[in-house]
Amino acid sequence: MDIFFDSHTHSIASGHHTSDTLFSLAKSASLKGLTHLCVTDHAPKMIGAAKESYFRNLRYGQKKIFGVNVIYGVELNVLDESGKVDLPPDILNGLDFAIASLHREIFKPSTEEYNTSALINAMDNPFVSVIGHPDDPTYEINLFSLTDAAKEKKVILEVNSMGVSENGYRKHNIGWLKEMLNECKRKEIYIVLGSDSHGSENIANFSDSIKLLNSIEFPEKLILNGDPQKFLFLAAERRKDKNIIRF
Ligand SMILES: [Zn+2]
Ligand SMILES: [Zn+2]
């Protein structure tokens, strides 16, 4: 399987677990043979994360570092059932894409219906093109409703290494994840592998996720990590569907 990019990484700007800057991340991505790297620091509501002004300025960020094309994103916090997130549209429009995730520090686990609605409503945000770690067992999620919505709204679902790798920091929920992936296979929903590396250490650390995908014969054509252009195209299409002009 070709792996040309990692869709989910954090730098010092996320405020925890690393002092690595964007430059160290790009250097590591380059050494690992990636052509592209998504930097997706935590949005402002996460404790210790960068403020709005940081994300506002990413549109002026260096496009190529150590030969690696940098894709500037953010990991947004879904705040409530309405799918509201913690950066406004004018800032999100300056980024290449956004991941929306549920985080226990911000979103108290509720009923399956409430949690699932939060993620599905976040998919209506034209700047959100990826749902991060939907398998987090902190939250009960209806995988059938989630995958139906991802298909309809053309949103990518993430396979996050931290919920799959043996030394990942999130509790595992492999049974649920496998079921979700089988639905993605059946409904032809794109997925992306994200390491969720805080710092450069775990960038493109996908071996356990790939093993899992192979075990269920997941079709390679639905895995976006071999095609960064397609990944960016899918993000751009979501804006276009809502007639948003990127500045
Ligand atoms: Zn997260
Ligand atoms: Zn993350």
mmCIF file of C-alpha atoms in Angstrom, residues 17 31 68 76 83 96 100 105 139 152 163 182 186 198 233 237:
data_model
loop_
_atom_site.group_PDB
_atom_site.id
_atom_site.type_symbol
_atom_site.label_atom_id
_atom_site.label_comp_id
_atom_site.label_asym_id
_atom_site.label_seq_id
_atom_site.Cartn_x
_atom_site.Cartn_y
_atom_site.Cartn_z
ATOM 1 C CA HIS A 17 2.920 16.022 24.940
ATOM 2 C CA LEU A 31 12.913 11.078 6.476
ATOM 3 C CA VAL A 68 7.518 17.990 2.207
ATOM 4 C CA LEU A 76 -11.589 21.032 15.887
ATOM 5 C CA GLY A 83 -22.177 20.077 15.752
ATOM 6 C CA ASP A 96 -6.691 23.430 3.734
ATOM 7 C CA ALA A 100 -13.740 17.387 13.778
ATOM 8 C CA GLU A 105 -12.035 17.456 28.085
ATOM 9 C CA TYR A 139 -18.597 7.856 23.253
ATOM 10 C CA GLU A 152 -24.282 11.292 1.958
ATOM 11 C CA GLY A 163 -6.827 3.637 19.017
ATOM 12 C CA ASN A 182 -17.018 -3.049 7.018
ATOM 13 C CA ARG A 186 -20.037 -1.816 1.797
ATOM 14 C CA HIS A 198 2.104 14.512 19.179
ATOM 15 C CA PHE A 233 -9.823 17.581 -3.781
ATOM 16 C CA GLU A 237 -15.344 19.886 -3.113
#
